[in-house]
Tab-separated table of C-alpha atoms and ligand atoms in Angstrom:
chain	number	residue	atom	x	y	z
Y	188	MET	CA	2.064	-0.317	34.275
Y	189	GLY	CA	2.392	3.321	35.355
Y	190	PHE	CA	3.851	6.137	33.299
Y	191	ASP	CA	5.605	9.480	33.612
Y	192	CYS	CA	4.764	11.768	30.695
Y	193	ALA	CA	5.828	15.150	29.414
Y	194	ILE	CA	4.139	16.818	26.451
Y	195	ARG	CA	5.078	19.980	24.567
Y	196	THR	CA	3.621	21.682	21.515
Y	197	HIS	CA	4.799	25.072	20.286
Y	198	VAL	CA	4.062	27.155	17.194
Y	199	GLY	CA	7.787	27.773	16.690
Y	200	LEU	CA	9.292	31.068	15.576
Y	201	LYS	CA	8.336	31.274	11.875
Y	202	ARG	CA	4.806	29.909	11.512
Y	203	LYS	CA	1.627	31.834	12.325
Y	204	LEU	CA	-0.406	28.756	13.267
Y	205	ASN	CA	0.364	25.603	15.157
Y	206	GLU	CA	-0.912	22.840	12.869
Y	207	ASP	CA	0.435	20.074	15.115
Y	208	SER	CA	-1.785	18.300	17.635
Y	209	VAL	CA	-0.776	16.106	20.557
Y	210	LEU	CA	-2.552	13.470	22.601
Y	211	GLY	CA	-1.624	12.209	26.062
Y	212	LEU	CA	-3.969	9.758	27.776
Y	213	PRO	CA	-1.950	7.892	30.440
Y	214	ASP	CA	-5.168	6.261	31.725
Y	215	LYS	CA	-5.630	4.645	28.323
Y	216	ALA	CA	-1.853	4.231	27.912
Y	217	LEU	CA	-2.229	6.029	24.583
Y	218	TRP	CA	-0.211	8.909	23.158
Y	219	ALA	CA	0.096	10.545	19.749
Y	220	VAL	CA	1.576	13.393	17.743
Y	221	ALA	CA	-0.021	14.596	14.492
Y	222	ASP	CA	1.424	17.186	12.093
Y	223	GLY	CA	-1.223	18.763	9.877
Y	224	MET	CA	-0.818	20.277	6.422
Y	225	GLY	CA	-3.030	22.090	3.951
Y	226	GLY	CA	-2.656	25.779	4.786
Y	227	HIS	CA	-5.369	28.254	5.787
Y	228	GLU	CA	-6.100	26.377	9.005
Y	229	ALA	CA	-6.776	23.111	7.138
Y	230	GLY	CA	-3.733	21.498	8.748
Y	231	GLU	CA	-4.999	22.399	12.193
Y	232	VAL	CA	-8.330	20.792	11.403
Y	233	ALA	CA	-6.660	17.667	10.032
Y	234	SER	CA	-4.333	17.039	12.966
Y	235	ALA	CA	-7.110	17.848	15.447
Y	236	LYS	CA	-9.405	15.298	13.781
Y	237	VAL	CA	-6.689	12.640	13.942
Y	238	VAL	CA	-6.101	13.225	17.637
Y	239	GLU	CA	-9.811	13.423	18.401
Y	240	ALA	CA	-10.500	10.086	16.691
Y	241	LEU	CA	-7.673	8.437	18.656
Y	242	SER	CA	-8.887	9.945	21.939
Y	243	GLU	CA	-12.165	8.053	21.497
Y	244	LEU	CA	-10.488	4.634	21.429
Y	245	PRO	CA	-11.578	2.346	24.293
Y	246	ASP	CA	-9.678	1.706	27.542
Y	247	GLY	CA	-7.949	-1.473	28.551
Y	248	GLN	CA	-6.948	-2.818	25.148
Y	249	HIS	CA	-3.881	-4.913	24.471
Y	250	PRO	CA	-1.511	-2.685	22.440
Y	251	GLU	CA	-1.856	-4.843	19.360
Y	252	GLN	CA	-5.663	-4.606	19.456
Y	253	GLN	CA	-5.478	-0.897	20.254
Y	254	ALA	CA	-3.224	-0.283	17.252
Y	255	GLY	CA	-5.714	-2.186	15.090
Y	256	LEU	CA	-8.551	0.007	16.356
Y	257	ALA	CA	-6.387	3.083	15.800
Y	258	VAL	CA	-5.820	2.102	12.167
Y	259	LYS	CA	-9.597	1.691	11.684
Y	260	ALA	CA	-10.254	5.094	13.265
Y	261	LEU	CA	-7.559	6.700	11.094
Y	262	THR	CA	-9.079	5.111	7.988
Y	263	ARG	CA	-12.371	6.848	8.817
Y	264	VAL	CA	-10.587	10.178	9.353
Y	265	ASN	CA	-8.775	9.645	6.042
Y	266	GLN	CA	-12.072	9.534	4.171
Y	267	GLU	CA	-13.426	12.480	6.129
Y	268	LEU	CA	-10.418	14.620	5.215
Y	269	ILE	CA	-10.602	13.612	1.549
Y	270	ASP	CA	-14.285	14.591	1.486
Y	271	LEU	CA	-13.461	17.874	3.210
Y	272	GLY	CA	-10.724	18.605	0.660
Y	273	HIS	CA	-13.216	18.090	-2.170
Y	274	GLU	CA	-15.742	20.523	-0.725
Y	275	GLY	CA	-14.112	23.704	-2.030
Y	276	ILE	CA	-13.920	24.804	-5.667
Y	277	GLU	CA	-10.308	23.730	-5.900
Y	278	HIS	CA	-9.638	20.232	-4.652
Y	279	LYS	CA	-6.868	20.301	-2.120
Y	280	THR	CA	-5.155	17.951	0.268
Y	281	ILE	CA	-6.093	18.376	3.894
Y	282	GLY	CA	-3.843	15.923	5.634
Y	283	SER	CA	-1.901	15.026	8.707
Y	284	THR	CA	0.902	12.746	9.712
Y	285	VAL	CA	0.380	10.624	12.773
Y	286	VAL	CA	2.563	8.687	15.162
Y	287	GLY	CA	0.868	6.917	18.055
Y	288	LEU	CA	1.893	4.668	20.919
Y	289	SER	CA	-0.064	2.171	22.986
Y	290	ILE	CA	1.463	0.354	25.986
Y	291	GLY	CA	0.038	-2.422	28.154
Y	292	ASP	CA	0.455	-6.056	29.230
Y	293	GLY	CA	4.226	-5.625	29.071
Y	294	GLN	CA	4.071	-4.720	25.383
Y	295	TYR	CA	4.144	-1.590	23.261
Y	296	ARG	CA	2.838	-0.897	19.774
Y	297	CYS	CA	3.540	2.145	17.600
Y	298	PHE	CA	1.522	3.067	14.526
Y	299	TRP	CA	2.348	5.804	12.080
Y	300	ALA	CA	1.905	7.422	8.672
Y	301	GLY	CA	4.237	10.168	7.440
Y	302	ASP	CA	7.452	11.547	8.916
Y	303	SER	CA	6.522	12.030	12.556
Y	304	ARG	CA	8.773	9.660	14.490
Y	305	ALA	CA	9.021	7.434	17.517
Y	306	TYR	CA	12.274	6.763	19.335
Y	307	ARG	CA	12.865	4.291	22.141
Y	308	ILE	CA	15.516	4.745	24.809
Y	309	ARG	CA	16.644	1.610	26.651
Y	310	ASP	CA	19.889	0.563	28.393
Y	311	GLY	CA	21.510	3.935	27.651
Y	312	GLY	CA	20.894	3.736	23.896
Y	313	ILE	CA	18.353	5.311	21.556
Y	314	VAL	CA	16.782	3.791	18.432
Y	315	GLN	CA	14.313	5.202	15.932
Y	316	ILE	CA	11.549	2.610	15.875
Y	317	THR	CA	9.525	4.159	13.036
Y	318	ARG	CA	10.688	4.610	9.459
Y	319	ASP	CA	9.779	7.902	7.782
Y	320	HIS	CA	7.331	7.755	4.908
Y	321	SER	CA	9.235	10.405	3.004
Y	322	LEU	CA	10.918	10.948	-0.329
Y	323	VAL	CA	14.389	11.187	1.210
Y	324	GLN	CA	13.844	7.930	3.132
Y	325	ASP	CA	12.938	6.218	-0.173
Y	326	LEU	CA	16.079	7.667	-1.788
Y	327	ILE	CA	18.208	6.418	1.127
Y	328	ALA	CA	16.618	2.947	0.847
Y	329	ALA	CA	17.417	2.951	-2.898
Y	330	LYS	CA	21.027	3.966	-2.054
Y	331	MET	CA	20.561	7.167	-4.055
Y	332	LEU	CA	21.161	9.392	-1.037
Y	333	GLU	CA	23.440	9.209	1.974
Y	334	PRO	CA	21.601	9.473	5.314
Y	335	GLU	CA	23.784	12.424	6.348
Y	336	ASP	CA	22.645	14.376	3.257
Y	337	ALA	CA	18.919	13.839	3.947
Y	338	GLU	CA	18.435	16.983	6.021
Y	339	SER	CA	19.887	19.324	3.403
Y	340	HIS	CA	18.005	17.716	0.489
Y	341	PRO	CA	15.743	20.280	-1.250
Y	342	ASN	CA	12.796	17.883	-0.910
Y	343	ALA	CA	13.518	16.903	2.687
Y	344	ASN	CA	9.990	17.897	3.674
Y	345	VAL	CA	8.171	15.778	1.056
Y	346	ILE	CA	6.227	12.961	2.682
Y	347	THR	CA	4.847	9.933	0.868
Y	348	ARG	CA	2.011	9.089	3.259
Y	349	ALA	CA	-0.445	11.054	5.384
Y	350	VAL	CA	-3.950	10.698	6.723
Y	351	GLY	CA	-6.099	12.456	4.100
Y	352	ALA	CA	-3.579	12.213	1.257
Y	353	ALA	CA	-4.915	9.230	-0.729
Y	354	GLU	CA	-8.030	7.034	-0.980
Y	355	GLU	CA	-6.152	4.115	0.524
Y	356	LEU	CA	-4.384	4.882	3.792
Y	357	LYS	CA	-1.548	2.563	4.772
Y	358	VAL	CA	-0.526	2.755	8.419
Y	359	ASP	CA	2.590	0.890	9.544
Y	360	THR	CA	2.945	-0.589	13.007
Y	361	VAL	CA	5.872	-1.834	15.038
Y	362	GLY	CA	6.053	-3.167	18.571
Y	363	GLY	CA	7.614	-5.435	21.127
Y	364	VAL	CA	8.236	-5.887	24.824
Y	365	ALA	CA	8.028	-2.780	27.041
Y	366	PHE	CA	10.371	-2.834	30.039
Y	367	HIS	CA	10.357	-0.748	33.202
Y	368	GLY	CA	12.463	2.338	32.556
Y	369	ASP	CA	11.908	2.351	28.798
Y	370	ILE	CA	11.411	5.870	27.456
Y	371	PHE	CA	9.484	6.559	24.258
Y	372	VAL	CA	9.642	9.878	22.410
Y	373	LEU	CA	7.091	10.749	19.735
Y	374	GLY	CA	7.939	13.858	17.730
Y	375	SER	CA	6.869	15.951	14.761
Y	376	ASP	CA	9.540	16.897	12.218
Y	377	GLY	CA	9.768	20.319	13.879
Y	378	LEU	CA	11.642	18.468	16.631
Y	379	THR	CA	13.333	15.630	14.773
Y	380	ARG	CA	14.833	17.798	12.016
Y	381	LEU	CA	16.333	20.236	14.512
Y	382	VAL	CA	17.549	17.952	17.287
Y	383	SER	CA	19.534	14.752	16.735
Y	384	GLN	CA	18.821	11.382	18.322
Y	385	ILE	CA	21.972	11.721	20.386
Y	386	GLU	CA	20.828	15.099	21.715
Y	387	ILE	CA	17.453	13.615	22.665
Y	388	LEU	CA	19.235	10.766	24.417
Y	389	ALA	CA	21.591	13.158	26.207
Y	390	ALA	CA	18.723	15.341	27.459
Y	391	LEU	CA	16.810	12.353	28.809
Y	392	TYR	CA	19.878	10.648	30.208
Y	393	SER	CA	20.825	13.511	32.470
Y	394	LYS	CA	17.466	15.042	33.463
Y	395	PRO	CA	13.989	14.174	34.746
Y	396	ILE	CA	11.615	14.048	31.803
Y	397	GLU	CA	9.880	17.396	32.480
Y	398	ASP	CA	13.282	19.144	32.579
Y	399	ALA	CA	14.409	17.218	29.518
Y	400	ALA	CA	11.256	18.339	27.659
Y	401	ASP	CA	12.000	21.987	28.550
Y	402	ALA	CA	15.606	21.569	27.430
Y	403	LEU	CA	14.636	20.001	24.090
Y	404	LEU	CA	12.083	22.712	23.321
Y	405	ALA	CA	14.605	25.403	24.290
Y	406	LYS	CA	17.152	23.852	21.916
Y	407	VAL	CA	14.697	23.911	18.993
Y	408	LEU	CA	13.804	27.549	19.714
Y	409	GLU	CA	17.512	28.470	19.962
Y	410	ARG	CA	17.964	26.975	16.501
Y	411	GLY	CA	15.221	29.133	14.998
Y	412	ALA	CA	12.227	26.758	15.195
Y	413	PRO	CA	11.202	27.122	11.532
Y	414	ASP	CA	8.275	24.714	11.996
Y	415	ASN	CA	5.747	23.853	14.676
Y	416	VAL	CA	7.378	21.588	17.250
Y	417	SER	CA	5.560	18.900	19.184
Y	418	PHE	CA	6.615	15.903	21.184
Y	419	VAL	CA	5.504	13.446	23.794
Y	420	ILE	CA	7.872	11.716	26.218
Y	421	VAL	CA	6.619	8.602	28.005
Y	422	ARG	CA	8.605	6.725	30.635
Y	423	VAL	CA	7.426	3.301	31.756
Y	424	GLN	CA	7.629	3.247	35.567
C	1	MN	MN1	6.010	19.794	10.741
C-alpha cells in the first residue's frame, strides 16, 4: 500500500515552546502525534522521547503486531519519564499524550493514550476512531455533561492518561480494514479543540492533502492558536 502524507507542527500564537512532536515514516507505514506536558521544556523532552521510541520500531510488521510493539516501547518510555520526573527535588509529572497509526496488509491499527485524536474519513464521512482519555469524556460517558458543553468546561484540558503520568500505562488500540482512499488524521488538542470534525472533513473533501493541511493550520492560527498545533494526514493510495 502506498500513502500520501502531510504533516504540520506549529508553536501556535500563545506558547513560547512547541511541546508537541510528530512522526511520519511512510516506509514503515507508521505515524504519530505526541503532546508533551510538564513545563520548563519537560514536555518537549517527553513528546520527543515518545516519538523517538516509536521511530525505532521495525519495518514490515502487521499493524496489530506493530501496535503491540508500540505499546511495549511506550511502556519503557513511561518508566523513563517517571524516573526523570523523580530526579529533581520536587517530584513532577513529565508526560506526553500519544496517538499513533500503523497501516499494512489491508488493515490499520491506532493506539493512543490521552486526548490526542485520530479521525478516519471514508465514503464522504468522518468518524473519530479514538476516545479521549479526559475528564470531560468521562463526564459525558456518565451523562453528567452534554458533548456540546465539553469545550467550554473549565477542566476541558484535564486528561486522565498520558505516557509518564502513572506507574501503569494503559494504551488503547482500535483498528479494522484500510481501504484505498481512506484518509486518517492524527491531531493534538491544539487542532481538535479549534477545528471541528466537519471542518476537517470539508478541508479534505475539497482539496489535495497538502493544501488541506495548509488550510487547517491557517484556520487554527486565525482562531488564535492558544496551544501548540500538530497533525498528520495520511491518505491510502
Ligand atoms: Mn496540546
